[in-house]
PDB file of N, CA and C in Angstrom:
ATOM      1  N   MET A 187      37.830  -0.628  13.573  1.00  0.00           N
ATOM      2  CA  MET A 187      37.331   0.409  12.697  1.00  0.00           C
ATOM      3  C   MET A 187      38.326   0.689  11.558  1.00  0.00           C
ATOM      4  N   LEU A 188      39.608   0.677  11.908  1.00  0.00           N
ATOM      5  CA  LEU A 188      40.638   0.923  10.902  1.00  0.00           C
ATOM      6  C   LEU A 188      40.600  -0.148   9.820  1.00  0.00           C
ATOM      7  N   LEU A 189      40.365  -1.382  10.206  1.00  0.00           N
ATOM      8  CA  LEU A 189      40.311  -2.474   9.241  1.00  0.00           C
ATOM      9  C   LEU A 189      39.153  -2.275   8.258  1.00  0.00           C
ATOM     10  N   LEU A 190      38.005  -1.858   8.749  1.00  0.00           N
ATOM     11  CA  LEU A 190      36.854  -1.621   7.868  1.00  0.00           C
ATOM     12  C   LEU A 190      37.126  -0.494   6.882  1.00  0.00           C
ATOM     13  N   VAL A 191      37.768   0.554   7.346  1.00  0.00           N
ATOM     14  CA  VAL A 191      38.103   1.675   6.465  1.00  0.00           C
ATOM     15  C   VAL A 191      39.115   1.238   5.417  1.00  0.00           C
ATOM     16  N   GLU A 192      40.095   0.440   5.809  1.00  0.00           N
ATOM     17  CA  GLU A 192      41.094  -0.049   4.854  1.00  0.00           C
ATOM     18  C   GLU A 192      40.458  -0.973   3.812  1.00  0.00           C
ATOM     19  N   ILE A 193      39.514  -1.815   4.231  1.00  0.00           N
ATOM     20  CA  ILE A 193      38.820  -2.696   3.291  1.00  0.00           C
ATOM     21  C   ILE A 193      37.995  -1.886   2.301  1.00  0.00           C
ATOM     22  N   LEU A 194      37.272  -0.892   2.790  1.00  0.00           N
ATOM     23  CA  LEU A 194      36.474  -0.033   1.911  1.00  0.00           C
ATOM     24  C   LEU A 194      37.366   0.705   0.920  1.00  0.00           C
ATOM     25  N   LYS A 195      38.485   1.210   1.401  1.00  0.00           N
ATOM     26  CA  LYS A 195      39.431   1.913   0.530  1.00  0.00           C
ATOM     27  C   LYS A 195      39.997   0.974  -0.531  1.00  0.00           C
ATOM     28  N   MET A 196      40.344  -0.246  -0.144  1.00  0.00           N
ATOM     29  CA  MET A 196      40.890  -1.209  -1.084  1.00  0.00           C
ATOM     30  C   MET A 196      39.863  -1.604  -2.149  1.00  0.00           C
ATOM     31  N   LEU A 197      38.626  -1.829  -1.741  1.00  0.00           N
ATOM     32  CA  LEU A 197      37.579  -2.183  -2.705  1.00  0.00           C
ATOM     33  C   LEU A 197      37.319  -1.039  -3.684  1.00  0.00           C
ATOM     34  N   ALA A 198      37.354   0.178  -3.188  1.00  0.00           N
ATOM     35  CA  ALA A 198      37.183   1.334  -4.071  1.00  0.00           C
ATOM     36  C   ALA A 198      38.345   1.429  -5.060  1.00  0.00           C
ATOM     37  N   GLU A 199      39.557   1.148  -4.604  1.00  0.00           N
ATOM     38  CA  GLU A 199      40.717   1.191  -5.503  1.00  0.00           C
ATOM     39  C   GLU A 199      40.615   0.132  -6.594  1.00  0.00           C
ATOM     40  N   ILE A 200      40.189  -1.072  -6.229  1.00  0.00           N
ATOM     41  CA  ILE A 200      40.043  -2.146  -7.223  1.00  0.00           C
ATOM     42  C   ILE A 200      38.979  -1.781  -8.246  1.00  0.00           C
ATOM     43  N   ALA A 201      37.862  -1.252  -7.779  1.00  0.00           N
ATOM     44  CA  ALA A 201      36.785  -0.875  -8.690  1.00  0.00           C
ATOM     45  C   ALA A 201      37.205   0.283  -9.595  1.00  0.00           C
ATOM     46  N   LEU A 202      37.922   1.248  -9.038  1.00  0.00           N
ATOM     47  CA  LEU A 202      38.410   2.368  -9.850  1.00  0.00           C
ATOM     48  C   LEU A 202      39.370   1.885 -10.933  1.00  0.00           C
ATOM     49  N   LEU A 203      40.244   0.958 -10.579  1.00  0.00           N
ATOM     50  CA  LEU A 203      41.185   0.422 -11.566  1.00  0.00           C
ATOM     51  C   LEU A 203      40.459  -0.385 -12.643  1.00  0.00           C
ATOM     52  N   ALA A 204      39.400  -1.098 -12.268  1.00  0.00           N
ATOM     53  CA  ALA A 204      38.637  -1.852 -13.261  1.00  0.00           C
ATOM     54  C   ALA A 204      37.938  -0.907 -14.240  1.00  0.00           C
ATOM     55  N   LEU A 205      37.359   0.171 -13.731  1.00  0.00           N
ATOM     56  CA  LEU A 205      36.711   1.148 -14.612  1.00  0.00           C
ATOM     57  C   LEU A 205      37.732   1.842 -15.509  1.00  0.00           C
ATOM     58  N   ALA A 206      38.878   2.200 -14.938  1.00  0.00           N
ATOM     59  CA  ALA A 206      39.920   2.845 -15.739  1.00  0.00           C
ATOM     60  C   ALA A 206      40.477   1.883 -16.783  1.00  0.00           C
ATOM     61  N   GLY A 207      40.650   0.631 -16.419  1.00  0.00           N
ATOM     62  CA  GLY A 207      41.138  -0.366 -17.361  1.00  0.00           C
ATOM     63  C   GLY A 207      40.167  -0.592 -18.507  1.00  0.00           C
ATOM     64  N   GLN A 208      38.883  -0.629 -18.193  1.00  0.00           N
ATOM     65  CA  GLN A 208      37.878  -0.789 -19.240  1.00  0.00           C
ATOM     66  C   GLN A 208      37.902   0.400 -20.194  1.00  0.00           C
ATOM     67  N   TRP A 209      38.053   1.593 -19.650  1.00  0.00           N
ATOM     68  CA  TRP A 209      38.078   2.793 -20.486  1.00  0.00           C
ATOM     69  C   TRP A 209      39.300   2.797 -21.410  1.00  0.00           C
ATOM     70  N   VAL A 210      40.466   2.499 -20.845  1.00  0.00           N
ATOM     71  CA  VAL A 210      41.692   2.503 -21.649  1.00  0.00           C
ATOM     72  C   VAL A 210      41.644   1.403 -22.716  1.00  0.00           C
ATOM     73  N   LEU A 211      41.196   0.232 -22.340  1.00  0.00           N
ATOM     74  CA  LEU A 211      41.101  -0.856 -23.311  1.00  0.00           C
ATOM     75  C   LEU A 211      40.072  -0.538 -24.392  1.00  0.00           C
ATOM     76  N   GLY A 212      38.997   0.148 -24.021  1.00  0.00           N
ATOM     77  CA  GLY A 212      38.015   0.569 -25.018  1.00  0.00           C
ATOM     78  C   GLY A 212      38.615   1.543 -26.015  1.00  0.00           C
ATOM     79  N   LEU A 213      39.479   2.426 -25.536  1.00  0.00           N
ATOM     80  CA  LEU A 213      40.156   3.349 -26.446  1.00  0.00           C
ATOM     81  C   LEU A 213      41.119   2.618 -27.380  1.00  0.00           C
ATOM     82  N   LEU A 214      41.854   1.667 -26.828  1.00  0.00           N
ATOM     83  CA  LEU A 214      42.843   0.945 -27.623  1.00  0.00           C
ATOM     84  C   LEU A 214      42.195  -0.014 -28.621  1.00  0.00           C
ATOM     85  N   ALA A 215      41.130  -0.676 -28.214  1.00  0.00           N
ATOM     86  CA  ALA A 215      40.509  -1.681 -29.080  1.00  0.00           C
ATOM     87  C   ALA A 215      39.621  -1.054 -30.144  1.00  0.00           C
ATOM     88  N   GLY A 216      39.110   0.122 -29.883  1.00  0.00           N
ATOM     89  CA  GLY A 216      38.281   0.814 -30.867  1.00  0.00           C
ATOM     90  C   GLY A 216      36.937   0.144 -31.071  1.00  0.00           C
ATOM     91  N   ALA A 217      36.518   0.023 -32.317  1.00  0.00           N
ATOM     92  CA  ALA A 217      35.194  -0.495 -32.640  1.00  0.00           C
ATOM     93  C   ALA A 217      35.055  -1.988 -32.336  1.00  0.00           C
ATOM     94  N   LYS A 218      36.160  -2.700 -32.285  1.00  0.00           N
ATOM     95  CA  LYS A 218      36.109  -4.146 -32.036  1.00  0.00           C
ATOM     96  C   LYS A 218      36.247  -4.497 -30.552  1.00  0.00           C
ATOM     97  N   ARG A 219      36.006  -3.532 -29.692  1.00  0.00           N
ATOM     98  CA  ARG A 219      36.196  -3.787 -28.266  1.00  0.00           C
ATOM     99  C   ARG A 219      35.207  -4.807 -27.715  1.00  0.00           C
ATOM    100  N   GLU A 220      34.016  -4.914 -28.298  1.00  0.00           N
ATOM    101  CA  GLU A 220      33.024  -5.869 -27.811  1.00  0.00           C
ATOM    102  C   GLU A 220      33.468  -7.312 -28.027  1.00  0.00           C
ATOM    103  N   GLN A 221      34.374  -7.555 -28.968  1.00  0.00           N
ATOM    104  CA  GLN A 221      34.858  -8.907 -29.221  1.00  0.00           C
ATOM    105  C   GLN A 221      36.122  -9.232 -28.432  1.00  0.00           C
ATOM    106  N   ASN A 222      36.676  -8.240 -27.749  1.00  0.00           N
ATOM    107  CA  ASN A 222      37.900  -8.425 -26.987  1.00  0.00           C
ATOM    108  C   ASN A 222      37.568  -9.140 -25.669  1.00  0.00           C
ATOM    109  N   LEU A 223      38.280 -10.230 -25.389  1.00  0.00           N
ATOM    110  CA  LEU A 223      38.018 -11.030 -24.199  1.00  0.00           C
ATOM    111  C   LEU A 223      38.237 -10.233 -22.912  1.00  0.00           C
ATOM    112  N   PHE A 224      39.298  -9.454 -22.858  1.00  0.00           N
ATOM    113  CA  PHE A 224      39.590  -8.694 -21.640  1.00  0.00           C
ATOM    114  C   PHE A 224      38.601  -7.553 -21.434  1.00  0.00           C
ATOM    115  N   TYR A 225      38.126  -6.964 -22.520  1.00  0.00           N
ATOM    116  CA  TYR A 225      37.092  -5.933 -22.402  1.00  0.00           C
ATOM    117  C   TYR A 225      35.806  -6.553 -21.855  1.00  0.00           C
ATOM    118  N   GLN A 226      35.483  -7.755 -22.300  1.00  0.00           N
ATOM    119  CA  GLN A 226      34.301  -8.444 -21.787  1.00  0.00           C
ATOM    120  C   GLN A 226      34.461  -8.758 -20.305  1.00  0.00           C
ATOM    121  N   LEU A 227      35.676  -9.119 -19.893  1.00  0.00           N
ATOM    122  CA  LEU A 227      35.942  -9.361 -18.477  1.00  0.00           C
ATOM    123  C   LEU A 227      35.744  -8.081 -17.667  1.00  0.00           C
ATOM    124  N   PHE A 228      36.258  -6.970 -18.163  1.00  0.00           N
ATOM    125  CA  PHE A 228      36.051  -5.695 -17.486  1.00  0.00           C
ATOM    126  C   PHE A 228      34.570  -5.339 -17.428  1.00  0.00           C
ATOM    127  N   GLN A 229      33.805  -5.660 -18.471  1.00  0.00           N
ATOM    128  CA  GLN A 229      32.370  -5.392 -18.458  1.00  0.00           C
ATOM    129  C   GLN A 229      31.676  -6.185 -17.351  1.00  0.00           C
ATOM    130  N   VAL A 230      32.077  -7.431 -17.174  1.00  0.00           N
ATOM    131  CA  VAL A 230      31.486  -8.254 -16.122  1.00  0.00           C
ATOM    132  C   VAL A 230      31.831  -7.677 -14.746  1.00  0.00           C
ATOM    133  N   LEU A 231      33.067  -7.213 -14.581  1.00  0.00           N
ATOM    134  CA  LEU A 231      33.495  -6.656 -13.294  1.00  0.00           C
ATOM    135  C   LEU A 231      32.815  -5.329 -12.976  1.00  0.00           C
ATOM    136  N   THR A 232      32.576  -4.517 -13.985  1.00  0.00           N
ATOM    137  CA  THR A 232      32.050  -3.172 -13.737  1.00  0.00           C
ATOM    138  C   THR A 232      30.533  -3.072 -13.878  1.00  0.00           C
ATOM    139  N   LYS A 233      29.886  -4.137 -14.319  1.00  0.00           N
ATOM    140  CA  LYS A 233      28.432  -4.087 -14.501  1.00  0.00           C
ATOM    141  C   LYS A 233      27.688  -3.725 -13.207  1.00  0.00           C
ATOM    142  N   PRO A 234      28.029  -4.316 -12.042  1.00  0.00           N
ATOM    143  CA  PRO A 234      27.341  -3.913 -10.804  1.00  0.00           C
ATOM    144  C   PRO A 234      27.599  -2.451 -10.431  1.00  0.00           C
ATOM    145  N   LEU A 235      28.781  -1.951 -10.739  1.00  0.00           N
ATOM    146  CA  LEU A 235      29.098  -0.553 -10.427  1.00  0.00           C
ATOM    147  C   LEU A 235      28.255   0.391 -11.271  1.00  0.00           C
ATOM    148  N   ILE A 236      28.111   0.060 -12.533  1.00  0.00           N
ATOM    149  CA  ILE A 236      27.337   0.907 -13.432  1.00  0.00           C
ATOM    150  C   ILE A 236      25.854   0.815 -13.096  1.00  0.00           C
ATOM    151  N   ALA A 237      25.400  -0.368 -12.686  1.00  0.00           N
ATOM    152  CA  ALA A 237      23.997  -0.501 -12.259  1.00  0.00           C
ATOM    153  C   ALA A 237      23.735   0.329 -10.997  1.00  0.00           C
ATOM    154  N   GLY A 238      24.695   0.351 -10.090  1.00  0.00           N
ATOM    155  CA  GLY A 238      24.561   1.195  -8.897  1.00  0.00           C
ATOM    156  C   GLY A 238      24.558   2.669  -9.242  1.00  0.00           C
ATOM    157  N   ALA A 239      25.361   3.044 -10.223  1.00  0.00           N
ATOM    158  CA  ALA A 239      25.376   4.443 -10.661  1.00  0.00           C
ATOM    159  C   ALA A 239      24.046   4.809 -11.299  1.00  0.00           C
ATOM    160  N   ARG A 240      23.410   3.871 -12.004  1.00  0.00           N
ATOM    161  CA  ARG A 240      22.102   4.131 -12.609  1.00  0.00           C
ATOM    162  C   ARG A 240      21.050   4.378 -11.528  1.00  0.00           C
ATOM    163  N   MET A 241      21.143   3.650 -10.403  1.00  0.00           N
ATOM    164  CA  MET A 241      20.184   3.838  -9.313  1.00  0.00           C
ATOM    165  C   MET A 241      20.373   5.190  -8.634  1.00  0.00           C
ATOM    166  N   VAL A 242      21.595   5.674  -8.567  1.00  0.00           N
ATOM    167  CA  VAL A 242      21.880   6.937  -7.880  1.00  0.00           C
ATOM    168  C   VAL A 242      21.659   8.142  -8.794  1.00  0.00           C
ATOM    169  N   ALA A 243      22.022   8.003 -10.050  1.00  0.00           N
ATOM    170  CA  ALA A 243      21.972   9.132 -10.991  1.00  0.00           C
ATOM    171  C   ALA A 243      20.528   9.409 -11.422  1.00  0.00           C
ATOM    172  N   PRO A 244      20.236  10.670 -11.688  1.00  0.00           N
ATOM    173  CA  PRO A 244      18.902  10.984 -12.213  1.00  0.00           C
ATOM    174  C   PRO A 244      18.729  10.439 -13.634  1.00  0.00           C
ATOM    175  N   ARG A 245      17.496  10.324 -14.071  1.00  0.00           N
ATOM    176  CA  ARG A 245      17.196   9.746 -15.379  1.00  0.00           C
ATOM    177  C   ARG A 245      17.737  10.578 -16.538  1.00  0.00           C
ATOM    178  N   VAL A 246      18.059  11.842 -16.294  1.00  0.00           N
ATOM    179  CA  VAL A 246      18.568  12.703 -17.364  1.00  0.00           C
ATOM    180  C   VAL A 246      19.961  12.281 -17.818  1.00  0.00           C
ATOM    181  N   VAL A 247      20.680  11.574 -16.951  1.00  0.00           N
ATOM    182  CA  VAL A 247      22.031  11.135 -17.280  1.00  0.00           C
ATOM    183  C   VAL A 247      21.929  10.011 -18.316  1.00  0.00           C
ATOM    184  N   LEU A 248      22.629  10.177 -19.411  1.00  0.00           N
ATOM    185  CA  LEU A 248      22.621   9.181 -20.472  1.00  0.00           C
ATOM    186  C   LEU A 248      23.353   7.921 -20.025  1.00  0.00           C
ATOM    187  N   ASP A 249      22.945   6.784 -20.575  1.00  0.00           N
ATOM    188  CA  ASP A 249      23.569   5.510 -20.205  1.00  0.00           C
ATOM    189  C   ASP A 249      25.053   5.465 -20.543  1.00  0.00           C
ATOM    190  N   ARG A 250      25.450   6.145 -21.590  1.00  0.00           N
ATOM    191  CA  ARG A 250      26.870   6.119 -21.957  1.00  0.00           C
ATOM    192  C   ARG A 250      27.733   6.912 -20.978  1.00  0.00           C
ATOM    193  N   HIS A 251      27.114   7.754 -20.143  1.00  0.00           N
ATOM    194  CA  HIS A 251      27.859   8.523 -19.148  1.00  0.00           C
ATOM    195  C   HIS A 251      27.894   7.844 -17.775  1.00  0.00           C
ATOM    196  N   LEU A 252      27.204   6.736 -17.639  1.00  0.00           N
ATOM    197  CA  LEU A 252      27.153   6.052 -16.343  1.00  0.00           C
ATOM    198  C   LEU A 252      28.508   5.558 -15.851  1.00  0.00           C
ATOM    199  N   PRO A 253      29.398   5.070 -16.711  1.00  0.00           N
ATOM    200  CA  PRO A 253      30.725   4.701 -16.186  1.00  0.00           C
ATOM    201  C   PRO A 253      31.457   5.884 -15.559  1.00  0.00           C
ATOM    202  N   LEU A 254      31.300   7.062 -16.116  1.00  0.00           N
ATOM    203  CA  LEU A 254      31.925   8.252 -15.524  1.00  0.00           C
ATOM    204  C   LEU A 254      31.288   8.577 -14.174  1.00  0.00           C
ATOM    205  N   VAL A 255      29.974   8.460 -14.090  1.00  0.00           N
ATOM    206  CA  VAL A 255      29.282   8.685 -12.818  1.00  0.00           C
ATOM    207  C   VAL A 255      29.766   7.685 -11.773  1.00  0.00           C
ATOM    208  N   ALA A 256      29.873   6.413 -12.158  1.00  0.00           N
ATOM    209  CA  ALA A 256      30.359   5.389 -11.233  1.00  0.00           C
ATOM    210  C   ALA A 256      31.791   5.691 -10.794  1.00  0.00           C
ATOM    211  N   PHE A 257      32.628   6.123 -11.740  1.00  0.00           N
ATOM    212  CA  PHE A 257      34.015   6.459 -11.409  1.00  0.00           C
ATOM    213  C   PHE A 257      34.072   7.615 -10.407  1.00  0.00           C
ATOM    214  N   LEU A 258      33.288   8.649 -10.639  1.00  0.00           N
ATOM    215  CA  LEU A 258      33.297   9.805  -9.743  1.00  0.00           C
ATOM    216  C   LEU A 258      32.762   9.455  -8.358  1.00  0.00           C
ATOM    217  N   LEU A 259      31.722   8.623  -8.299  1.00  0.00           N
ATOM    218  CA  LEU A 259      31.198   8.198  -6.999  1.00  0.00           C
ATOM    219  C   LEU A 259      32.233   7.367  -6.236  1.00  0.00           C
ATOM    220  N   LEU A 260      32.883   6.449  -6.947  1.00  0.00           N
ATOM    221  CA  LEU A 260      33.916   5.644  -6.302  1.00  0.00           C
ATOM    222  C   LEU A 260      35.112   6.477  -5.880  1.00  0.00           C
ATOM    223  N   PHE A 261      35.446   7.476  -6.674  1.00  0.00           N
ATOM    224  CA  PHE A 261      36.543   8.365  -6.297  1.00  0.00           C
ATOM    225  C   PHE A 261      36.193   9.123  -5.023  1.00  0.00           C
ATOM    226  N   PHE A 262      34.942   9.548  -4.904  1.00  0.00           N
ATOM    227  CA  PHE A 262      34.489  10.231  -3.690  1.00  0.00           C
ATOM    228  C   PHE A 262      34.579   9.287  -2.490  1.00  0.00           C
ATOM    229  N   VAL A 263      34.157   8.040  -2.657  1.00  0.00           N
ATOM    230  CA  VAL A 263      34.253   7.050  -1.578  1.00  0.00           C
ATOM    231  C   VAL A 263      35.709   6.840  -1.184  1.00  0.00           C
ATOM    232  N   TRP A 264      36.597   6.777  -2.181  1.00  0.00           N
ATOM    233  CA  TRP A 264      38.015   6.582  -1.902  1.00  0.00           C
ATOM    234  C   TRP A 264      38.590   7.768  -1.117  1.00  0.00           C
ATOM    235  N   VAL A 265      38.219   8.979  -1.501  1.00  0.00           N
ATOM    236  CA  VAL A 265      38.712  10.174  -0.806  1.00  0.00           C
ATOM    237  C   VAL A 265      38.227  10.182   0.643  1.00  0.00           C
ATOM    238  N   VAL A 266      36.954   9.884   0.851  1.00  0.00           N
ATOM    239  CA  VAL A 266      36.408   9.866   2.215  1.00  0.00           C
ATOM    240  C   VAL A 266      37.093   8.773   3.044  1.00  0.00           C
ATOM    241  N   ALA A 267      37.310   7.596   2.453  1.00  0.00           N
ATOM    242  CA  ALA A 267      37.982   6.519   3.178  1.00  0.00           C
ATOM    243  C   ALA A 267      39.431   6.892   3.509  1.00  0.00           C
ATOM    244  N   THR A 268      40.098   7.558   2.594  1.00  0.00           N
ATOM    245  CA  THR A 268      41.481   7.983   2.847  1.00  0.00           C
ATOM    246  C   THR A 268      41.545   9.008   3.969  1.00  0.00           C
ATOM    247  N   ILE A 269      40.660   9.981   3.932  1.00  0.00           N
ATOM    248  CA  ILE A 269      40.625  10.997   4.997  1.00  0.00           C
ATOM    249  C   ILE A 269      40.288  10.359   6.339  1.00  0.00           C
ATOM    250  N   THR A 270      39.355   9.424   6.342  1.00  0.00           N
ATOM    251  CA  THR A 270      38.993   8.729   7.575  1.00  0.00           C
ATOM    252  C   THR A 270      40.166   7.907   8.106  1.00  0.00           C
ATOM    253  N   LYS A 271      40.877   7.241   7.220  1.00  0.00           N
ATOM    254  CA  LYS A 271      42.040   6.454   7.649  1.00  0.00           C
ATOM    255  C   LYS A 271      43.115   7.355   8.248  1.00  0.00           C
ATOM    256  N   ILE A 272      43.358   8.484   7.619  1.00  0.00           N
ATOM    257  CA  ILE A 272      44.350   9.423   8.157  1.00  0.00           C
ATOM    258  C   ILE A 272      43.919   9.916   9.525  1.00  0.00           C
ATOM    259  N   ASP A 273      42.644  10.219   9.685  1.00  0.00           N
ATOM    260  CA  ASP A 273      42.132  10.697  10.977  1.00  0.00           C
ATOM    261  C   ASP A 273      42.302   9.632  12.063  1.00  0.00           C
ATOM    262  N   ILE A 274      41.956   8.393  11.728  1.00  0.00           N
ATOM    263  CA  ILE A 274      42.100   7.311  12.705  1.00  0.00           C
ATOM    264  C   ILE A 274      43.564   7.105  13.070  1.00  0.00           C
ATOM    265  N   CYS A 275      44.432   7.139  12.079  1.00  0.00           N
ATOM    266  CA  CYS A 275      45.861   6.939  12.338  1.00  0.00           C
ATOM    267  C   CYS A 275      46.448   8.058  13.190  1.00  0.00           C
ATOM    268  N   VAL A 276      45.993   9.276  12.990  1.00  0.00           N
ATOM    269  CA  VAL A 276      46.491  10.392  13.803  1.00  0.00           C
ATOM    270  C   VAL A 276      46.001  10.246  15.240  1.00  0.00           C
ATOM    271  N   ARG A 277      44.745   9.793  15.400  1.00  0.00           N
ATOM    272  CA  ARG A 277      44.202   9.649  16.756  1.00  0.00           C
ATOM    273  C   ARG A 277      44.865   8.520  17.534  1.00  0.00           C
ATOM    274  N   ILE A 278      45.105   7.373  16.891  1.00  0.00           N
ATOM    275  CA  ILE A 278      45.663   6.231  17.644  1.00  0.00           C
ATOM    276  C   ILE A 278      47.191   6.196  17.612  1.00  0.00           C
ATOM    277  N   GLY A 279      47.773   6.987  16.751  1.00  0.00           N
ATOM    278  CA  GLY A 279      49.228   6.997  16.626  1.00  0.00           C
ATOM    279  C   GLY A 279      49.645   6.353  15.317  1.00  0.00           C
ATOM    280  N   VAL A 280      50.499   7.023  14.603  1.00  0.00           N
ATOM    281  CA  VAL A 280      50.907   6.557  13.288  1.00  0.00           C
ATOM    282  C   VAL A 280      51.645   5.231  13.363  1.00  0.00           C
ATOM    283  N   HIS A 281      52.378   5.014  14.430  1.00  0.00           N
ATOM    284  CA  HIS A 281      53.139   3.764  14.541  1.00  0.00           C
ATOM    285  C   HIS A 281      52.220   2.539  14.639  1.00  0.00           C
ATOM    286  N   LEU A 282      50.948   2.709  15.047  1.00  0.00           N
ATOM    287  CA  LEU A 282      50.011   1.594  15.130  1.00  0.00           C
ATOM    288  C   LEU A 282      49.295   1.321  13.806  1.00  0.00           C
ATOM    289  N   CYS A 283      49.467   2.175  12.830  1.00  0.00           N
ATOM    290  CA  CYS A 283      48.799   2.031  11.546  1.00  0.00           C
ATOM    291  C   CYS A 283      49.608   1.263  10.526  1.00  0.00           C
ATOM    292  N   LYS A 284      50.772   0.834  10.860  1.00  0.00           N
ATOM    293  CA  LYS A 284      51.621   0.154   9.885  1.00  0.00           C
ATOM    294  C   LYS A 284      51.264  -1.299   9.756  1.00  0.00           C
TER     295      LYS A 284
END
């Protein structure tokens, strides 16, 4: 069970970093971000996350806000996985969680 929680937490961290990286690179690149190779790579990585956020979010949410929705959902998943990992480690003993 601990392994599954750690995998979920790790995947959430990778996805959160990809969304944050896309946002920061979008700020730095400005209007020419669509031609930036690394921004395009981040778009490919985050496209499934944003599509999942579109399925969860109501239709009133604008498409330009979907990356924020995806980030917040992933942050919630990360928090729940972290709390679950701490709970499991306390129950089985911290020395077994290393």
